[in-house]
mmCIF file of C-alpha atoms in Angstrom:
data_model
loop_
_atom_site.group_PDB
_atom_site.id
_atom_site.type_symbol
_atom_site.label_atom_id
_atom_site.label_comp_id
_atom_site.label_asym_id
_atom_site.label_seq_id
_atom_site.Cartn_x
_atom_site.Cartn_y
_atom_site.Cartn_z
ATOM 1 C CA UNK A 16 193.180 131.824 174.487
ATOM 2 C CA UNK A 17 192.250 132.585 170.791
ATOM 3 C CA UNK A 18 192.874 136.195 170.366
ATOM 4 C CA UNK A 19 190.150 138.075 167.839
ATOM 5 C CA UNK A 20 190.841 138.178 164.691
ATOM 6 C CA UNK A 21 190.416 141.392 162.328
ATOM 7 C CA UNK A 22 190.279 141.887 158.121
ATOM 8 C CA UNK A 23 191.113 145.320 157.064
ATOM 9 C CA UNK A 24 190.442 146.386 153.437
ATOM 10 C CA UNK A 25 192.845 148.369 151.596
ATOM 11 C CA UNK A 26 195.044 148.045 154.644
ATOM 12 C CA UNK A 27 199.004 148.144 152.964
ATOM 13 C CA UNK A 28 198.718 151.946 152.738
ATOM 14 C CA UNK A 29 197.570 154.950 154.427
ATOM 15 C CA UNK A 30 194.085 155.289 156.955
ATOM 16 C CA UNK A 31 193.708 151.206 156.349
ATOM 17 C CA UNK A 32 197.239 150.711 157.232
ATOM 18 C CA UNK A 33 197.102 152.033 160.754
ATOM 19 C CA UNK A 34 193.882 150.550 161.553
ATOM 20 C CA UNK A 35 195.492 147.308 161.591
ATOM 21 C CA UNK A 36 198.342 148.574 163.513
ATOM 22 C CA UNK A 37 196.401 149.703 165.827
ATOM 23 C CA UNK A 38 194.209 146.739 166.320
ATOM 24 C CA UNK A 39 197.093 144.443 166.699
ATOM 25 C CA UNK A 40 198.341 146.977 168.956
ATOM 26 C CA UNK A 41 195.024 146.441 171.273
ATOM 27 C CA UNK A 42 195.243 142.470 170.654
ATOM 28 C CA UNK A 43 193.885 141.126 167.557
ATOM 29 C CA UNK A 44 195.559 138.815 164.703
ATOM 30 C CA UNK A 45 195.281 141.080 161.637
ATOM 31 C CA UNK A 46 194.563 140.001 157.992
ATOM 32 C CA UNK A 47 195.596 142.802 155.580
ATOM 33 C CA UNK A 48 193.807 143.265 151.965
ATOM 34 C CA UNK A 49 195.793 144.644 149.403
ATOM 35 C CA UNK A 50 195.408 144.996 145.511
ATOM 36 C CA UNK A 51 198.583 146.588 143.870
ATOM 37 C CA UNK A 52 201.565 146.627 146.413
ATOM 38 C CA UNK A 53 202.052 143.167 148.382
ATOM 39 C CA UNK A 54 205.428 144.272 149.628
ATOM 40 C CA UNK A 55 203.528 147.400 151.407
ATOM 41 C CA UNK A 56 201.333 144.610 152.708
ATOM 42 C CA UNK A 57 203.743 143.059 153.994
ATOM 43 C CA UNK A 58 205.213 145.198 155.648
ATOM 44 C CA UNK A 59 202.207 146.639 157.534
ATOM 45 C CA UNK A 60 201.703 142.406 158.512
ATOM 46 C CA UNK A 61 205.700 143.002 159.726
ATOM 47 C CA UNK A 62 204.485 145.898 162.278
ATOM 48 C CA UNK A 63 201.327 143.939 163.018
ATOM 49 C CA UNK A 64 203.713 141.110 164.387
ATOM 50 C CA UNK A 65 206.046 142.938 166.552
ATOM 51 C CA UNK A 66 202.730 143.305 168.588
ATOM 52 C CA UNK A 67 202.004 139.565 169.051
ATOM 53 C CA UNK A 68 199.961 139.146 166.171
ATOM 54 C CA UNK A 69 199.304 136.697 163.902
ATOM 55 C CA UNK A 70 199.308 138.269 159.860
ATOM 56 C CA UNK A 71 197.608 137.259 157.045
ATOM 57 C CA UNK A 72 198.051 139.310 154.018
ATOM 58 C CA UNK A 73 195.817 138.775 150.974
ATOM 59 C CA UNK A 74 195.291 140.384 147.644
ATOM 60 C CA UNK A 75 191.993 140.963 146.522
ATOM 61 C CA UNK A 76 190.411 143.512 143.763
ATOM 62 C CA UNK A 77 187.685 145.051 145.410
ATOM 63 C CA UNK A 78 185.565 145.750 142.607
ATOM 64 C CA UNK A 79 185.077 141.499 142.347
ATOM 65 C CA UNK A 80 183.112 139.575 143.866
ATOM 66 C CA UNK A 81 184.419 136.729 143.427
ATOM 67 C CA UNK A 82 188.262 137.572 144.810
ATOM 68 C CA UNK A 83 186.005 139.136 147.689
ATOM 69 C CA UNK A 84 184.709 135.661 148.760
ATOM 70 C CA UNK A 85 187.827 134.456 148.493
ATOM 71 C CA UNK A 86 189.488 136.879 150.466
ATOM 72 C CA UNK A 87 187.264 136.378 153.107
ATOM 73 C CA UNK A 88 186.999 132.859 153.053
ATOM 74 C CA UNK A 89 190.730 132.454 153.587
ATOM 75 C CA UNK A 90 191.003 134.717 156.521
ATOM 76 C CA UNK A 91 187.440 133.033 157.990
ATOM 77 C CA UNK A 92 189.943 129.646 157.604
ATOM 78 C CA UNK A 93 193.364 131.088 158.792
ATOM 79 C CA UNK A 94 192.161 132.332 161.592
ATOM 80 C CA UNK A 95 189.390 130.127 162.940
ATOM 81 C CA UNK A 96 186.950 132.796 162.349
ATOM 82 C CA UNK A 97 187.014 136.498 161.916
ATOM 83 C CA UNK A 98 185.680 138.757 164.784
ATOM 84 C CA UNK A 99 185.831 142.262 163.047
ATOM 85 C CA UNK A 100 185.748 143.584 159.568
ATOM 86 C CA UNK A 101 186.411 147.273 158.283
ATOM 87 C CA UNK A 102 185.853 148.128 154.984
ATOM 88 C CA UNK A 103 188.333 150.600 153.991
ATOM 89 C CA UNK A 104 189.475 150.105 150.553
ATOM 90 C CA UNK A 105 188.227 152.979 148.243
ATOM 91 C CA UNK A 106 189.121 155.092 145.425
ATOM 92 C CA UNK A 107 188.538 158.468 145.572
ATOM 93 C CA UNK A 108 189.428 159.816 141.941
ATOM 94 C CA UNK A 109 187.831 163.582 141.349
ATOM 95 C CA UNK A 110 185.932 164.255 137.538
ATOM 96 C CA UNK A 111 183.675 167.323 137.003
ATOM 97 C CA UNK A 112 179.931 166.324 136.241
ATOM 98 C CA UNK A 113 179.625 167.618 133.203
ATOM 99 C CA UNK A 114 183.031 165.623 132.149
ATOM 100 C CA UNK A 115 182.321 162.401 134.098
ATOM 101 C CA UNK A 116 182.100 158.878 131.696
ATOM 102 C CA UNK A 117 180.409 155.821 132.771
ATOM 103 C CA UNK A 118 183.781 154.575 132.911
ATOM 104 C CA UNK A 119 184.422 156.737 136.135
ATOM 105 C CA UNK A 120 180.836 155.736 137.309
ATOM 106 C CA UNK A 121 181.276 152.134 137.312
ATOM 107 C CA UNK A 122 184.996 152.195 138.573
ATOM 108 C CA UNK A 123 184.244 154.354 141.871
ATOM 109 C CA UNK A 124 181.302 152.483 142.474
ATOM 110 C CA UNK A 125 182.626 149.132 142.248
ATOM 111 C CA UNK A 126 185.282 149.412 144.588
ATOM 112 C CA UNK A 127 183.643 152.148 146.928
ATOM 113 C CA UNK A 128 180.016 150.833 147.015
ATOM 114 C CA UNK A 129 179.668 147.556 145.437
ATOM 115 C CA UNK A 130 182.611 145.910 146.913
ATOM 116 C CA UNK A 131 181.739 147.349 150.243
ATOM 117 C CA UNK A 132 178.134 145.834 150.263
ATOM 118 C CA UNK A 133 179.526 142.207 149.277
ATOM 119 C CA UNK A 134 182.019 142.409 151.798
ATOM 120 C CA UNK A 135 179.885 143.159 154.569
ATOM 121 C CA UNK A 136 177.742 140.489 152.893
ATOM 122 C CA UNK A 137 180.505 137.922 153.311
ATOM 123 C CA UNK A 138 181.209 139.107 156.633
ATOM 124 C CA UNK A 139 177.590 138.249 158.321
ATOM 125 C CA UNK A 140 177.538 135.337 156.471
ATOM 126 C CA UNK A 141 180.356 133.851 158.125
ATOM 127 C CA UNK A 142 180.202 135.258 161.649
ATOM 128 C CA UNK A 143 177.126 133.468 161.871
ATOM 129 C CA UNK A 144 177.732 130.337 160.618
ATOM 130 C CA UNK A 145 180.709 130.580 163.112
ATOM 131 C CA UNK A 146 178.270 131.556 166.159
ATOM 132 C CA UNK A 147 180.557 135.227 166.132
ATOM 133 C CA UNK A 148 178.837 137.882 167.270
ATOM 134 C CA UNK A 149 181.056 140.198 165.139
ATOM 135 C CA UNK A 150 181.557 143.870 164.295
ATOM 136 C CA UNK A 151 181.444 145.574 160.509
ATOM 137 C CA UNK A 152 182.668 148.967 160.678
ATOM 138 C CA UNK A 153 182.537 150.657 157.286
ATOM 139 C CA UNK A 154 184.518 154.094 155.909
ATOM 140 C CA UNK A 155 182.588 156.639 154.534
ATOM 141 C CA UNK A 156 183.215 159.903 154.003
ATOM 142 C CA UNK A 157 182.167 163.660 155.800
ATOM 143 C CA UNK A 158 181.156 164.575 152.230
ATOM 144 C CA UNK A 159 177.822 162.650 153.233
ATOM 145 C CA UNK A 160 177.345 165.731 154.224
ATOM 146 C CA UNK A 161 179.401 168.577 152.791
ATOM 147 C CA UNK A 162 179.869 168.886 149.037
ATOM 148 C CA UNK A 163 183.142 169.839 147.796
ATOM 149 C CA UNK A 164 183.962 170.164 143.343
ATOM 150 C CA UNK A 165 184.591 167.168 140.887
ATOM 151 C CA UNK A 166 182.462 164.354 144.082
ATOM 152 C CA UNK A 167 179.706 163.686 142.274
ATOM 153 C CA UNK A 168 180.113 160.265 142.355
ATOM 154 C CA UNK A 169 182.382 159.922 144.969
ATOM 155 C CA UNK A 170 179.946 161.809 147.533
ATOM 156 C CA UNK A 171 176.922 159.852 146.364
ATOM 157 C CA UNK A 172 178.522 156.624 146.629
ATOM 158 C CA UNK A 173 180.054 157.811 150.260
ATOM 159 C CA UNK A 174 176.299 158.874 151.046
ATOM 160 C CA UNK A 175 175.287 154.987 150.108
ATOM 161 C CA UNK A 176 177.412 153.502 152.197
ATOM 162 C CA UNK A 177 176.474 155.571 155.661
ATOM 163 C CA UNK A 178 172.568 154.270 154.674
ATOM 164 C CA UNK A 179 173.714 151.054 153.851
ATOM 165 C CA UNK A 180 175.612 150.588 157.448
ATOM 166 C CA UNK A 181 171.680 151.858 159.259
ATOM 167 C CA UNK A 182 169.868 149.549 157.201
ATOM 168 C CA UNK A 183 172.339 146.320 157.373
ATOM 169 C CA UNK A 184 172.540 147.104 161.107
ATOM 170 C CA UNK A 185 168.675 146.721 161.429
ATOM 171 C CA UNK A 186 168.815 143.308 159.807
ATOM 172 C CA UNK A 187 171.913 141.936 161.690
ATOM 173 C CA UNK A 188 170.676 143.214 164.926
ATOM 174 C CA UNK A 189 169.664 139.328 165.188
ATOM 175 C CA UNK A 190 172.381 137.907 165.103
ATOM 176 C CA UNK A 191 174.178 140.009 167.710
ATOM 177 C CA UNK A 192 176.342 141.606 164.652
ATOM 178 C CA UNK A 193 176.762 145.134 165.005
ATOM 179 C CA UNK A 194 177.590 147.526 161.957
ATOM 180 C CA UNK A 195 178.769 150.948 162.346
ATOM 181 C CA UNK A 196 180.266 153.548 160.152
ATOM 182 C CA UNK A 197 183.287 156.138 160.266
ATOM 183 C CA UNK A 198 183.681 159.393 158.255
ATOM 184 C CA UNK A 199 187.194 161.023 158.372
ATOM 185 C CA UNK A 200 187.311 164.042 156.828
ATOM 186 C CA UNK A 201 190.458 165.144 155.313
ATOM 187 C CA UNK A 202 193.610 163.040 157.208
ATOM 188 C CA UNK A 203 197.247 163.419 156.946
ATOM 189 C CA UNK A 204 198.054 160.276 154.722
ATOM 190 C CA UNK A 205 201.582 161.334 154.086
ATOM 191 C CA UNK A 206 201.054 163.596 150.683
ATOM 192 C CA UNK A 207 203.830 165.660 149.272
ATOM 193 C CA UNK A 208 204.503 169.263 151.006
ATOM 194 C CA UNK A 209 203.960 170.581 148.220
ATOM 195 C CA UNK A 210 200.612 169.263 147.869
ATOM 196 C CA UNK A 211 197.205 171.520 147.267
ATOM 197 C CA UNK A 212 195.321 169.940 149.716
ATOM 198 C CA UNK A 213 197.243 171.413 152.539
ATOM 199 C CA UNK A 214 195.456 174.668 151.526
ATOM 200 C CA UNK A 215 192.877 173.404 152.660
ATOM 201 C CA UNK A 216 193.658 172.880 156.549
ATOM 202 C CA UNK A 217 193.840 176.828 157.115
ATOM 203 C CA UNK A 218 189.999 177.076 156.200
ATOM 204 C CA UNK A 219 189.220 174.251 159.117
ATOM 205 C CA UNK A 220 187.824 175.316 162.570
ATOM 206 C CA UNK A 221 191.057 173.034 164.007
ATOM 207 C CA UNK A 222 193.169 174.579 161.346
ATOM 208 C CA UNK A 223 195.226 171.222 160.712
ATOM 209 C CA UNK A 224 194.131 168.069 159.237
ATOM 210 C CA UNK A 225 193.210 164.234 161.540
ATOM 211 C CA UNK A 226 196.132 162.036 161.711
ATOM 212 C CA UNK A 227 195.416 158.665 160.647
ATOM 213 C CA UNK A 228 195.648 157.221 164.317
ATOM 214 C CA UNK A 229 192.970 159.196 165.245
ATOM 215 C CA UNK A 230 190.884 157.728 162.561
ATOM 216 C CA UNK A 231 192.362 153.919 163.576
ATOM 217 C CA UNK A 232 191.190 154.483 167.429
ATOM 218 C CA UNK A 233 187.762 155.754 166.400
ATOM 219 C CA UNK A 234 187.531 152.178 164.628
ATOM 220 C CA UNK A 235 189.351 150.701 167.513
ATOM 221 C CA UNK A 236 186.466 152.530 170.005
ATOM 222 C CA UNK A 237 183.200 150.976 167.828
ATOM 223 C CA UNK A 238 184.875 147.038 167.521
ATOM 224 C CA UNK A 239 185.371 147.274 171.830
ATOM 225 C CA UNK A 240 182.892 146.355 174.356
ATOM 226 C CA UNK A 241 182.701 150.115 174.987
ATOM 227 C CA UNK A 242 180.267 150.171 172.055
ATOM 228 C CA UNK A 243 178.468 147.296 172.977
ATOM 229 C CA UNK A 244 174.982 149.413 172.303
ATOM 230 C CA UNK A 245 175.832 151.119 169.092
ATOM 231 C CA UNK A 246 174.792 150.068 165.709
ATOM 232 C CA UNK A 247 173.936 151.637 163.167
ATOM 233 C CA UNK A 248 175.828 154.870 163.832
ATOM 234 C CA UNK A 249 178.254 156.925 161.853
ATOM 235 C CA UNK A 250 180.758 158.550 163.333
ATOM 236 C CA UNK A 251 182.119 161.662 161.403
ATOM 237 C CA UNK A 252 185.653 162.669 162.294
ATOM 238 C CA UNK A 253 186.516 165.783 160.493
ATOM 239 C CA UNK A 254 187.183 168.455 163.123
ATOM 240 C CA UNK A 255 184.581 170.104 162.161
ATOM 241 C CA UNK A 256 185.226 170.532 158.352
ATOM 242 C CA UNK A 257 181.521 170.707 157.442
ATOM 243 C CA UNK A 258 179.927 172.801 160.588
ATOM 244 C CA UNK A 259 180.804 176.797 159.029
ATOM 245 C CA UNK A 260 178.483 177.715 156.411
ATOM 246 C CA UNK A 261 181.047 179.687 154.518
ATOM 247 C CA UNK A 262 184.516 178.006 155.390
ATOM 248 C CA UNK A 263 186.786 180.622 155.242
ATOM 249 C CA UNK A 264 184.910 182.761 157.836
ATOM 250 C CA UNK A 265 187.134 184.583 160.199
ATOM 251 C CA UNK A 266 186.425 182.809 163.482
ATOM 252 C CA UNK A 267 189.238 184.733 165.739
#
């Protein structure tokens, strides 16, 4: 029996890398993007294996379209089709408005929007020439919603891609493709102690930050049958990071 077959973006490090864990944890072969480490890549595929699965891992720059059609054409062709996509590669560099360059612009949006859209793109296009009614699950971000210093493109371009996923679900509904969206808010992806962003957990209503695993089996949840009726959606996963007007209220 062919087991399903997933393509993770940006999968050799951090919230991509234990989405494919996790998914060849649950059963599926796993092909892993990566752009500047192949050795992490590897390594994920090594993990991905000791599961049963069957690893692909493939470089591609995100911000081209044409290594993006190749990337998916050769995991379309490994694997005898590709059952479920998630679009997690993204850059998420921080520049204050008034200092921001078109050089920042087109580099965030590229990989984060651009490369998105023609991946999903890709995607349809060959689940349905394959007869696969598939699963796109795109990675946003909770600052769809909130609005934190130095996002103003990275928020924006976040924003695009949660309106993106309601729109491309409408139009895919067809085909029996479903496309949903996740937004973690700030996860544990292994930074420093010492780190600034850990100041940050104290202000949240959970007072800690999402593991990445918690992230993976949100994705995990949307690709099953469980979610057989939702499209369209996106899920935000930040323990409730944007729900106090003022964060650092005193909730006790």
């Amino acid at each position: 029996m062919r087991r399903p077959a997933a393509l993770i973006t940006g999968a050799a490090k951090g919230i991509g890398k234990q989405i494919a864990i996790t998914l060849a944890e649950k059963g599926y072969d796993i092909a892993v993007n990566y752009h500047t480490d192949p050795q992490a890549a590897k390594e994920v595929c090594r993990e991905a294996e000791s599961f049963g699965a069957r690893t692909l891992a493939i470089f591609a720059d995100m911000s081209k379209v044409t290594d993006i059609k190749a990337m998916h054409g050769q995991a379309d062709e490994t694997f005898g089709g590709v059952d479920l996509v998630v679009n997690n590669a993204g850059i998420s560099s921080e520049v204050y408005f008034l200092d921001a360059e078109e050089k920042d612009f087109d580099r965030m949006t590229a990989i984060d929007w651009k490369g998105l859209y023609f991946s999903s793109q890709e995607a349809a296009k060959n689940m349905i020439a394959r007869g696969i009614q598939g699963v796109i699950i795109n990675i946003s971000s909770n600052q769809t919603d909130g609005c934190w210093p130095r996002a103003t493109i990275y928020g924006p371009t976040k924003a695009a891609v949660s309106k993106f996923t309601k729109n491309a679900a409408m139009e895919l509904a067809g085909y029996g493709i479903r496309m949903a969206a996740v937004a973690p808010g700030y996860t544990d992806v292994g930074w420093e102690p010492d780190d600034i962003r850990w100041e940050a957990a104290k202000r949240l209503p959970f007072g800690r930050f999402a593991s990445t695993r918690e992230i993976a089996e949100a994705v995990a949840y949307l690709a099953s049958g469980h979610a057989a009726y939702i499209t369209g959606t996106t899920l935000t996963i930040d323990g409730g990071a944007t729900l106090p007007v003022v964060a650092a209220n005193d909730f006790t």
